[in-house]
Coordinates of C-alpha atoms (C1' of nucleotides) in Angstrom, one line a residue:
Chain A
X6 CA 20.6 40.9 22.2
X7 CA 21.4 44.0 20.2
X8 CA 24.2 45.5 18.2
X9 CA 26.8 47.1 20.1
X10 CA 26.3 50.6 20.4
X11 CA 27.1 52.7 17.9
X12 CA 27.0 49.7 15.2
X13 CA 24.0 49.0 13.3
X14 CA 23.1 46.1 10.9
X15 CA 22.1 47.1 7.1
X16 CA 18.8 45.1 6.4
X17 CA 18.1 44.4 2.3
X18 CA 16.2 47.4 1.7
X19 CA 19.4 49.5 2.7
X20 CA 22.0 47.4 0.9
X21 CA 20.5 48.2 -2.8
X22 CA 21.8 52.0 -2.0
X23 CA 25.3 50.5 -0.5
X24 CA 25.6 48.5 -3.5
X25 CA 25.1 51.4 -6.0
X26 CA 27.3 53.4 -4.3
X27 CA 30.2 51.1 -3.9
X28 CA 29.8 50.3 -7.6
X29 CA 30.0 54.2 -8.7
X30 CA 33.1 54.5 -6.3
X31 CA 34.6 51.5 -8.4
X32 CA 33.9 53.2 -11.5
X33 CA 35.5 56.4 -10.5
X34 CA 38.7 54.7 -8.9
X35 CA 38.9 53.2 -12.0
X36 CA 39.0 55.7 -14.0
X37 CA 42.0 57.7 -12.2
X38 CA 43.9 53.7 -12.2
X39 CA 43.5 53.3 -8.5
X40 CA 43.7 49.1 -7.3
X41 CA 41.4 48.0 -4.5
X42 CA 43.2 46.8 -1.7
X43 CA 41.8 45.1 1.4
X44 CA 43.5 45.2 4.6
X45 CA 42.3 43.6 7.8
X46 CA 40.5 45.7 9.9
X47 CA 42.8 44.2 13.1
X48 CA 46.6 45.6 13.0
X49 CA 49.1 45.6 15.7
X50 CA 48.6 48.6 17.9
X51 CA 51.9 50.2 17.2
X52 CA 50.7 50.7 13.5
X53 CA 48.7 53.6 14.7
X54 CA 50.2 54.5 17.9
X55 CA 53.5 55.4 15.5
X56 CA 51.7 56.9 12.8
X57 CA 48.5 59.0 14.6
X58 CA 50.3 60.6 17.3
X59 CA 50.7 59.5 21.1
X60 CA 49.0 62.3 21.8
X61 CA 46.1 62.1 19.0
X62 CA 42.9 62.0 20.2
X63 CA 42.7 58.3 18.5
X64 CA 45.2 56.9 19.8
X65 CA 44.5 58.9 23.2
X66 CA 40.7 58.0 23.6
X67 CA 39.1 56.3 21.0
X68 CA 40.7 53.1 20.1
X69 CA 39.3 49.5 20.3
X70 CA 42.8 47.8 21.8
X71 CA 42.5 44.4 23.2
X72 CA 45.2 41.6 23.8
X73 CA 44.5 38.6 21.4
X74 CA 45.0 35.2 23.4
X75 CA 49.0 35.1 23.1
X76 CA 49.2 38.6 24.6
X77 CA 49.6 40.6 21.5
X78 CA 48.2 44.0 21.2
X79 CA 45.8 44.4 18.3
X80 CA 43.3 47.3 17.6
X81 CA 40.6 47.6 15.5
X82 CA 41.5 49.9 12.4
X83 CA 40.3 53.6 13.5
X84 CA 41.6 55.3 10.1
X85 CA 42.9 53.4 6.7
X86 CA 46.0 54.8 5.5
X87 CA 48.4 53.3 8.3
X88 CA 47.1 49.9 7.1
X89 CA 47.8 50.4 3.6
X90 CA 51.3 52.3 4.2
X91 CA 52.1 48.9 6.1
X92 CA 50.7 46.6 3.2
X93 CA 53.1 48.9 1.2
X94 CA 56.5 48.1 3.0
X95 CA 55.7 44.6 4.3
X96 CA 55.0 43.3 0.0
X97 CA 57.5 45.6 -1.0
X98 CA 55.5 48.0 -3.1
X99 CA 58.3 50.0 -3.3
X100 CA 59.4 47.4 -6.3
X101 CA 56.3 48.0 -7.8
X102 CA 55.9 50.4 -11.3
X103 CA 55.8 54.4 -9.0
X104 CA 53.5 55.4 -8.0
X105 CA 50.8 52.9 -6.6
X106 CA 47.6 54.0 -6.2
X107 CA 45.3 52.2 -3.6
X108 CA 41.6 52.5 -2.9
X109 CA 39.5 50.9 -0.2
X110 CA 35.9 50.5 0.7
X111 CA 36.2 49.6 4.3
X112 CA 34.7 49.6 7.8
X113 CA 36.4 51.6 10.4
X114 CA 36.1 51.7 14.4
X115 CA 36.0 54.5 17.0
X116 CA 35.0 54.5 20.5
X117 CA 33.7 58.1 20.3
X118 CA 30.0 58.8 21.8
X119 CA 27.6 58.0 19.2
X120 CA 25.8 60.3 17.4
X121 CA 23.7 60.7 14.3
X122 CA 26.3 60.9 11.3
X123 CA 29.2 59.4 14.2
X124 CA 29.0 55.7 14.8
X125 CA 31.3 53.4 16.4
X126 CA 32.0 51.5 13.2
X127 CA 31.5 53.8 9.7
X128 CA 32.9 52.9 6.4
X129 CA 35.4 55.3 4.2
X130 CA 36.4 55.3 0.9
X131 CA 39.8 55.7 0.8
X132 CA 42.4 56.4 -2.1
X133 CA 46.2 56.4 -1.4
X134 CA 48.6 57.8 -3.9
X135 CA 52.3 55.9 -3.1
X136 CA 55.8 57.2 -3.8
X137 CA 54.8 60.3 -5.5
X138 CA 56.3 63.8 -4.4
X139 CA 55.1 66.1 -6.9
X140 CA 52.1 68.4 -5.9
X141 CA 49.7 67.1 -9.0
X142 CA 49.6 64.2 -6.7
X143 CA 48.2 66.0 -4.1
X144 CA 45.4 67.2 -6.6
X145 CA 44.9 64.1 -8.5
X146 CA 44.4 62.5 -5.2
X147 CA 41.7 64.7 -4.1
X148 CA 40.1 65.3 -6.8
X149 CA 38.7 61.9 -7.2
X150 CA 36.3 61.9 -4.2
X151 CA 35.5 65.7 -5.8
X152 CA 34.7 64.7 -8.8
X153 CA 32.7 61.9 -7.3
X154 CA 31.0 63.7 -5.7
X155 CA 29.9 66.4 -8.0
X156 CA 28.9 63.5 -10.2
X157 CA 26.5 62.4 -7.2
X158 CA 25.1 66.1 -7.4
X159 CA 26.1 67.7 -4.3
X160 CA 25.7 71.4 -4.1
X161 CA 27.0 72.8 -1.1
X162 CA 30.1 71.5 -0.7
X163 CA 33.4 73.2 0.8
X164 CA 36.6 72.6 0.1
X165 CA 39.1 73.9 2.6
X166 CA 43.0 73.5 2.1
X167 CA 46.3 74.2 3.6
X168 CA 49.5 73.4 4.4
X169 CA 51.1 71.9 7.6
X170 CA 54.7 72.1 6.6
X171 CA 57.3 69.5 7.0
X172 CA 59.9 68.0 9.8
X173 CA 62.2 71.0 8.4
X174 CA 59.9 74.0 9.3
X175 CA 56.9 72.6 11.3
X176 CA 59.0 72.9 14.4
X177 CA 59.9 75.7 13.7
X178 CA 56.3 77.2 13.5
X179 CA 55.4 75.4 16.3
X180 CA 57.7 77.3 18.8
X181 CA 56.8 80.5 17.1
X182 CA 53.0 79.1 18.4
X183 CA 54.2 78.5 21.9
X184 CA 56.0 81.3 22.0
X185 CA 52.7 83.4 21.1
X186 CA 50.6 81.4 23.1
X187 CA 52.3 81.1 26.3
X188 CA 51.4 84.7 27.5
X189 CA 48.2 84.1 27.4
X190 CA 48.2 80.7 29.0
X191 CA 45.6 82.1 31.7
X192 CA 43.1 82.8 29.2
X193 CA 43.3 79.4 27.4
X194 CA 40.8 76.7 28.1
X195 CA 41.9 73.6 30.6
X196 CA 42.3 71.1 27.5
X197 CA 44.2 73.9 25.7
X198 CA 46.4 74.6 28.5
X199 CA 47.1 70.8 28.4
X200 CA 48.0 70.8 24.5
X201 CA 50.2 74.0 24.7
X202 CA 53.2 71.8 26.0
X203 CA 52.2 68.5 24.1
X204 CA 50.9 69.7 20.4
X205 CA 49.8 73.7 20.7
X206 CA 49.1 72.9 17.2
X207 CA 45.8 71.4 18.2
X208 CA 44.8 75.3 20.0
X209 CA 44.1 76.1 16.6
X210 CA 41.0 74.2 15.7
X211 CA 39.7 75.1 19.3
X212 CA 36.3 76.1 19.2
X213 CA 36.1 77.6 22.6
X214 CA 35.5 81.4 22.5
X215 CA 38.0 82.8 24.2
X216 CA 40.9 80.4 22.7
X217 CA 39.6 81.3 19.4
X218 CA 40.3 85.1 20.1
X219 CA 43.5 84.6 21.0
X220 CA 44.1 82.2 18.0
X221 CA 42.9 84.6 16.0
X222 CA 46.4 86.8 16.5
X223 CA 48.2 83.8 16.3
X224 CA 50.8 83.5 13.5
X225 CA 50.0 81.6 10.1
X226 CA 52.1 78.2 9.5
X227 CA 51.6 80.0 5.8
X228 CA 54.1 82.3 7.0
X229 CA 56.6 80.1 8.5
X230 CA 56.8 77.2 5.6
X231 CA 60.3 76.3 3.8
X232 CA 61.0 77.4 0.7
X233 CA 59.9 73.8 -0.7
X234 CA 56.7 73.5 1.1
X235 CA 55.6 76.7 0.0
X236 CA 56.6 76.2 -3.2
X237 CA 53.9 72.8 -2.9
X238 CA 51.2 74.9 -1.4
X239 CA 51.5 76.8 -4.0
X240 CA 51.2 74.7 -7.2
X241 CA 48.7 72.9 -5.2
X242 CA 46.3 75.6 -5.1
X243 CA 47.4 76.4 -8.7
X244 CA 46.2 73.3 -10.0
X245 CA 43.1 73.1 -8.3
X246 CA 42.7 76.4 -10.3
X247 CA 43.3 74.7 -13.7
X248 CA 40.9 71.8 -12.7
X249 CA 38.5 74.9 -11.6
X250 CA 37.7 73.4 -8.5
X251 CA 36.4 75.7 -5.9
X252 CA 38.4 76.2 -2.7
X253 CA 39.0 78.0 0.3
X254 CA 42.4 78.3 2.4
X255 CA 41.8 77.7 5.7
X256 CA 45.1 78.1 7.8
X257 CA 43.9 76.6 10.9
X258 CA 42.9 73.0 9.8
X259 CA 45.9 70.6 10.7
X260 CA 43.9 67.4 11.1
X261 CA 43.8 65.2 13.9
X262 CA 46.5 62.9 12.6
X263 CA 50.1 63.7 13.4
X264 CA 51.2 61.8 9.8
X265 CA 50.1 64.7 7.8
X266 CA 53.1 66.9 6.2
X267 CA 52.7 69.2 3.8
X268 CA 48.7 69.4 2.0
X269 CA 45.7 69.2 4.9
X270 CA 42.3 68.8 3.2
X271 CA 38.7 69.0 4.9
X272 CA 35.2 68.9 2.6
X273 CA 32.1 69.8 4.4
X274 CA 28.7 70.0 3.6
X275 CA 26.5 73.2 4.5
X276 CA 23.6 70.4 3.9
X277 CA 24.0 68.2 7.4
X278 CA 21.8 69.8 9.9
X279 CA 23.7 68.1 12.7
X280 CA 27.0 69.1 13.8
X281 CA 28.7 66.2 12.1
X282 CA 29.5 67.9 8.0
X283 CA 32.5 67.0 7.3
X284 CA 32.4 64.3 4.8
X285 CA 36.1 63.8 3.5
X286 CA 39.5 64.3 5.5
X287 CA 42.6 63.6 3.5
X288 CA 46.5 65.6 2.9
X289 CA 49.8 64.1 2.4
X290 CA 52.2 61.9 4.8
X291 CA 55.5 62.0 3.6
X292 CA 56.7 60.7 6.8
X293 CA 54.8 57.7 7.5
X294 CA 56.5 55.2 6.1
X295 CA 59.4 55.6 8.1
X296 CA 57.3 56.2 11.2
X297 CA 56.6 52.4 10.5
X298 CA 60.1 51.6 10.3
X299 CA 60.2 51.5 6.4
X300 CA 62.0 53.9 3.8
X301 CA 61.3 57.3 2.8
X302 CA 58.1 57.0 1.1
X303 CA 55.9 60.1 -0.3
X304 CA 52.2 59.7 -0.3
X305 CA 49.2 61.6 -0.4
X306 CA 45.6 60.3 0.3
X307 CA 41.9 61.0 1.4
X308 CA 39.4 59.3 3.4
X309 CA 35.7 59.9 2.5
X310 CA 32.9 58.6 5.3
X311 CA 30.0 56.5 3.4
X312 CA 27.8 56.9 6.0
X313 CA 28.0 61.2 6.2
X314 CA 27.7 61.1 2.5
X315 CA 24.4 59.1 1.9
X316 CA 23.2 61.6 5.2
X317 CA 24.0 64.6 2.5
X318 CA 22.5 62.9 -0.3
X319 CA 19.4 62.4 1.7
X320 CA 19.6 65.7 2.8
X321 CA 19.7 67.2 -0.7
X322 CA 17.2 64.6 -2.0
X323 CA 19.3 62.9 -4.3
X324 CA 19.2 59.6 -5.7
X325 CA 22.0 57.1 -5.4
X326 CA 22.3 55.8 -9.3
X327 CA 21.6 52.0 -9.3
X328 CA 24.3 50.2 -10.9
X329 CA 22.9 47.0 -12.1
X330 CA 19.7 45.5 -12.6
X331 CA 17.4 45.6 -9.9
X332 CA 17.7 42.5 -7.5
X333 CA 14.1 41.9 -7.9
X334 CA 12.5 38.4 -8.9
X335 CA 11.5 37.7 -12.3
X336 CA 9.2 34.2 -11.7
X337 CA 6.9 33.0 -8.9
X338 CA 5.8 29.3 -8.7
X339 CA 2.9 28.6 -7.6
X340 CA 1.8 24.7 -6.9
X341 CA -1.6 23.3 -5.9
X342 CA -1.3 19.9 -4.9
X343 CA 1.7 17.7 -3.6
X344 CA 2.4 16.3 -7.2
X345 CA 2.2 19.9 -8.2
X346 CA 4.3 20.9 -5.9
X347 CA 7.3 17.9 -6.7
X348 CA 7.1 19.3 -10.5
X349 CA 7.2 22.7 -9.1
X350 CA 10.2 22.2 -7.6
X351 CA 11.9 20.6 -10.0
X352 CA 10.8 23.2 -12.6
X353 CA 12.3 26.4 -10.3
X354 CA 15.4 24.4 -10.1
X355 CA 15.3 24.3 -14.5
X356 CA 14.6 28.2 -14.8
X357 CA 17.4 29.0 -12.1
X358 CA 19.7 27.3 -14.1
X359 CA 18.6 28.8 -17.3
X360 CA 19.2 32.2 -15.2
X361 CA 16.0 33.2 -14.5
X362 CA 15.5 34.4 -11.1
X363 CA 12.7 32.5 -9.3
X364 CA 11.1 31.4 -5.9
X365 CA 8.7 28.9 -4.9
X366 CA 6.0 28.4 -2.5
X367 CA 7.5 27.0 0.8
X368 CA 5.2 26.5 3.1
X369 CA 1.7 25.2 1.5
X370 CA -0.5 27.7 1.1
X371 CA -4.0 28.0 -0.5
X372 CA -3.4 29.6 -4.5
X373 CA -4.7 33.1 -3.7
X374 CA -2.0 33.3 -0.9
X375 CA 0.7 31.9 -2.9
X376 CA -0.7 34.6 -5.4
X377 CA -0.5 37.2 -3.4
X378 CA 2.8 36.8 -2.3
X379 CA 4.0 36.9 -6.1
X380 CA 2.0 40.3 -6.1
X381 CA 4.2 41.4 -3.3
X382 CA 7.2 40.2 -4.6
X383 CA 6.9 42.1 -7.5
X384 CA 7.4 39.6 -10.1
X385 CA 6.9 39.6 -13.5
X386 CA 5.4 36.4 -14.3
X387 CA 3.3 34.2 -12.0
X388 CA 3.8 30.1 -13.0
X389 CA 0.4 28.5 -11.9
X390 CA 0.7 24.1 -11.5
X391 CA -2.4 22.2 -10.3
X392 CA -3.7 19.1 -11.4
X393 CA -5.3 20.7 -14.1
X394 CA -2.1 21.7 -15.4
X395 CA -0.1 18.6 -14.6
X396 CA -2.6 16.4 -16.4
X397 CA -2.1 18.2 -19.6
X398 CA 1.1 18.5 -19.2
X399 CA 1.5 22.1 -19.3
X400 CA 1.6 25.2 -17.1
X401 CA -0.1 28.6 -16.0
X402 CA 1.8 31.1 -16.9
X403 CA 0.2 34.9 -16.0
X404 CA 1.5 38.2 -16.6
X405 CA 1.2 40.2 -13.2
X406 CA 1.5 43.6 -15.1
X407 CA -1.1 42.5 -17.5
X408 CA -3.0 40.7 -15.8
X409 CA -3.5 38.0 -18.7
X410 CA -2.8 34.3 -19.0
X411 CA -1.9 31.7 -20.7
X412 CA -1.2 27.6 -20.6
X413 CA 2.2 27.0 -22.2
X414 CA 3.4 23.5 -21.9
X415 CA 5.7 22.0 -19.3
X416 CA 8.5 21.1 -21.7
X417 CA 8.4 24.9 -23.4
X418 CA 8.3 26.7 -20.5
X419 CA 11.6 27.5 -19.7
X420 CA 12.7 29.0 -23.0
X421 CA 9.2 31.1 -23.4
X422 CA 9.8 32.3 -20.1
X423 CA 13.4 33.1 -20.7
X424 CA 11.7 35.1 -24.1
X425 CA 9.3 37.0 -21.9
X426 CA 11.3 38.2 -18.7
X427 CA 14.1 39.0 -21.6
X428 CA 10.9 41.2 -23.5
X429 CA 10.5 45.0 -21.9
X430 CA 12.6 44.3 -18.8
Chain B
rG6 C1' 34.7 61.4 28.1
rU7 C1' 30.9 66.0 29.8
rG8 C1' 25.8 68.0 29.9
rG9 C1' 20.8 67.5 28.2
rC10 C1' 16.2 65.2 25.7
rU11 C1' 13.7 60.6 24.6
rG12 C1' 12.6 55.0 24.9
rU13 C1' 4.9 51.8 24.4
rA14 C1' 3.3 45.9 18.9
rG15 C1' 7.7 44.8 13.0
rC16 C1' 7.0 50.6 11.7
rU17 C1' 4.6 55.5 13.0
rC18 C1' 2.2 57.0 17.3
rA19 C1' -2.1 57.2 21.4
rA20 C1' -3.4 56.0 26.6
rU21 C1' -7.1 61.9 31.3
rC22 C1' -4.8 63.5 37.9
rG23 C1' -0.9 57.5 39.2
rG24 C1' -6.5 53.7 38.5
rU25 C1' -8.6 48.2 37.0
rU26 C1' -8.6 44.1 30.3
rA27 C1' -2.3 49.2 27.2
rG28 C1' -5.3 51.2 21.9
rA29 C1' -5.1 53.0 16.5
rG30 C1' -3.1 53.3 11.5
rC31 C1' 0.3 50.8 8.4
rG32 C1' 2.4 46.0 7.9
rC33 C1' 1.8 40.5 8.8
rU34 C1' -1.7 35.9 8.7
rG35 C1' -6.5 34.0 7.4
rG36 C1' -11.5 34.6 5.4
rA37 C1' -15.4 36.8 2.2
rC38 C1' -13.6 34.7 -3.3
rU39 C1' -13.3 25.8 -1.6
rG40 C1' -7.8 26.9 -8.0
rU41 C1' -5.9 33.1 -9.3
rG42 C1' -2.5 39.0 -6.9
rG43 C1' -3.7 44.5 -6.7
rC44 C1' -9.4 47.3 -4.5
rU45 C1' -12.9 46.7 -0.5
rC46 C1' -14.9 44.5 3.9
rC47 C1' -14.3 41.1 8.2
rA48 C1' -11.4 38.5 11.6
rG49 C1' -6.8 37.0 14.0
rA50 C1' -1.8 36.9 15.6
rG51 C1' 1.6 40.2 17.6
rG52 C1' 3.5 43.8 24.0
rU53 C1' 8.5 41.6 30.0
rU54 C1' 5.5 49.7 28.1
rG55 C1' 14.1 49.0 26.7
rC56 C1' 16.1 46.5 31.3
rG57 C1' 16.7 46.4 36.8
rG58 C1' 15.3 48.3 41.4
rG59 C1' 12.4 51.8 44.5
rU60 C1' 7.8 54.7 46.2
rU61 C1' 2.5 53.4 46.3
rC62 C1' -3.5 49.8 47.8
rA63 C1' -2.2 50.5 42.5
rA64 C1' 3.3 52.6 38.0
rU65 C1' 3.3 53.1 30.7
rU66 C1' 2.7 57.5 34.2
rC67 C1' 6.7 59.3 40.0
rC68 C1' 12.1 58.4 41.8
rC69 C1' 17.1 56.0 41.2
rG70 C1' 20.3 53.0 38.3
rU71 C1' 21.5 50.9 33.7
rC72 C1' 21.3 50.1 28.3
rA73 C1' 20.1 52.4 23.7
rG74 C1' 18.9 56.5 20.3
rC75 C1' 19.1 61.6 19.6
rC76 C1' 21.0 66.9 20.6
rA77 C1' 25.1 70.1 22.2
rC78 C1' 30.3 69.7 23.5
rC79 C1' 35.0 67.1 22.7
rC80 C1' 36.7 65.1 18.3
rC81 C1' 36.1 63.3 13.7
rA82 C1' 34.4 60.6 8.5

RNA sequence: GUGGCUGUAGCUCAAUCGGUUAGAGCGCUGGACUGUGGCUCCAGAGGUUGCGGGUUCAAUUCCCGUCAGCCACCCCA
């Protein structure tokens, strides 16, 4: 038996770098007042099939949809903000202090073919911004993961904005697109052909050669925006200029999510050898809500994959800051003897208690093996009971960065051992 | 979903032209050191050669299928 494909397990000497991670995510959500929230990973299929597009390649290829026993169509969450926009309107949010901001550490499912840096199930860090039109939400949003990220130490780092208008001028640009496109139908590529009719906004990020010359002519949604959503752009970019954050305008990412009005973000790394570099998707959805049956509701948000960033921090050789104390064992005890052994016990269950961290012996092993397993488990202190010990009522107690030793008795040691792990830890 | 490369011990890898008992290092267990870790030496355990089928006197080796990983697409985080 074996993990599904595409999903992996993370064994103990991964989770340490998880761990530290998750905690400096905390710490920067935080900081910018952003709530975790966890949503199931299972939601009714409409939740995405409304919100991602029928004709999104999620919805179109790569979901995991299954009936549930009474019939019900459920799929495993490919993307986080639907979720959390539906956690908004069913607990009513809406009465809460504007805006709510959201975060999420969470595991998300695909059925795309796996690859290194794409996996069936990935985790993102997600932050949602609720019930807030201005465009400093758009850049308070996003700069979060930025921030987090340049905190982390990542160097080569793009930003890449723009703007996909709104239900007022969207359309509009849209037939401008067809109307561009169609008269070169014959050159477009089969799977472009196919997207003219259905979302010829997708022809854009097409990477084929001869699509791309043609999109190259193509007009610029820049220069078909409304007054208003030009006006957003605008102060959008504006503020990323007072935060001096680097960017560059790219007018022909639209994200694969049909949700997205207004702000489209991408940030890829020039670090990722593979072709998988793009680390953080995000933008604002002022339309969602309602495509889930609830009110008008602005919101801007950003989904950042765990896995692609610890593949650039590996990449550029840095080190994930550990957050707490290393999970590493202060006290082994070692027991020669079964009456050894009963005190033992009894004695690992006193120092746990005290809040020591400490294993036994379990199976019964000779002294120099149970000795060498304290050397491996990198403790500080070694507790030695025999019946030498036992009889005079006291206790081994040896330094394994030293490498000295001393008795201490039985009824002192757990407050001279809560001294000395306390001592140059 | 399309095309390609690769699967040998827990890990990293070897095994001649298809040839008889599939090896090494690391790791693991034990011993030298009967109650004291690290270093050294010795020994041991550990394999359905990913799985299934085919060709052959004989398959880790050749062929087909399948599963998995990787690469390029598609797409995305």
């Amino acid at each position: 038996m074996e993990t599904p494909r595409g999903i992996h397990d993370i064994l103990p000497d991964e989770t340490p770098k998880w761990q530290g991670l998750e905690a400096l995510i905390r710490e920067f959500a935080a900081r910018y007042g952003y709530r975790e929230i966890r949503t199931p990973p299972l939601e009714h299929t409409e939740v995405f099939q409304r919100t991602a597009g029928e004709t999104s390649d999620i919805v179109e290829k790569e979901m995991y949809t299954f009936q549930d026993r009474g019939g019900r169509s459920l799929t495993l969450r490919p993307e986080g903000t639907a979720g959390v926009v539906r956690a908004y309107l069913e607990h009513g949010m809406a009465a809460w202090p504007q805006p709510v901001r959201l975060f999420y550490i969470a595991p998300m499912f695909r059925y795309d073919r796996p690859q290194k840096g794409r996996y069936r199930m990935h985790h993102q860090f997600g932050g949602e911004l609720l019930g807030a039109v201005l465009p400093a939400a758009d850049v308070e949003v996003l700069s979060l993961p930025i921030r987090l990220i340049q905190t982390l130490g990542l160097t080569e780092v793009m930003v890449r904005l723009n703007s996909v208008g709104d239900q007022k001028c969207r359309p509009r640009y849209i037939e401008a697109l067809r109307e561009y496109l169609r008269p070169h139908r014959d050159q477009l590529c089969a799977d472009c052909q196919r997207k003219l009719e259905v979302n010829p906004l997708r022809i854009l990020e097409c990477k084929e050669p001869a699509c791309h010359r043609i999109v190259e002519g193509a007009p610029r949604i820049t220069e078909y925006l409304c007054d208003e959503c030009r006006a957003h752009f605008e102060e959008v970019k504006q503020r990323f200029g007072l935060l001096a954050i680097p960017y560059t305008e790219d007018p022909f990412i639209v994200r694969g999510l049909d949700y997205y009005t207004r702000t489209a973000a991408e940030i890829h790394s020039g670090r990722l050898g593979g072709a998988q570099h793009q680390i953080l998707g995000g933008g604002r959805y002022d339309g969602l809500a309602e495509q889930l049956g609830g009110p008008h509701t602005p919101g801007v948000g950003f989904g950042l994959g765990i896995e692609r960033l610890m593949l650039v921090l590996e990449a550029e050789k840095l080190a994930i800051p550990t957050a707490t104390r290393a999970a590493g064992l202060d006290i082994f005890v070692a027991a020669v003897g079964a009456p050894a052994e009963q005190e033992a016990f009894r004695l690992l269950d006193r120092l746990r208690t005290a809040g020591l961290r400490a294993v036994g012996e379990t199976t019964d092993r000779g002294l120099r093996a149970q000795m060498k397993q304290a050397d491996r488990l990198s403790v500080r202190f070694a507790v030695i009971l025999g019946e030498q010990e036992l009889s005079g009522r006291q206790a081994g107690v040896r330094d394994m960065r030293a490498g000295t030793q001393q008795d201490v008795p039985l009824d002192q040691l757990v407050s001279y051992l809560t001294t000395a792990a306390a001592n140059g830890a």
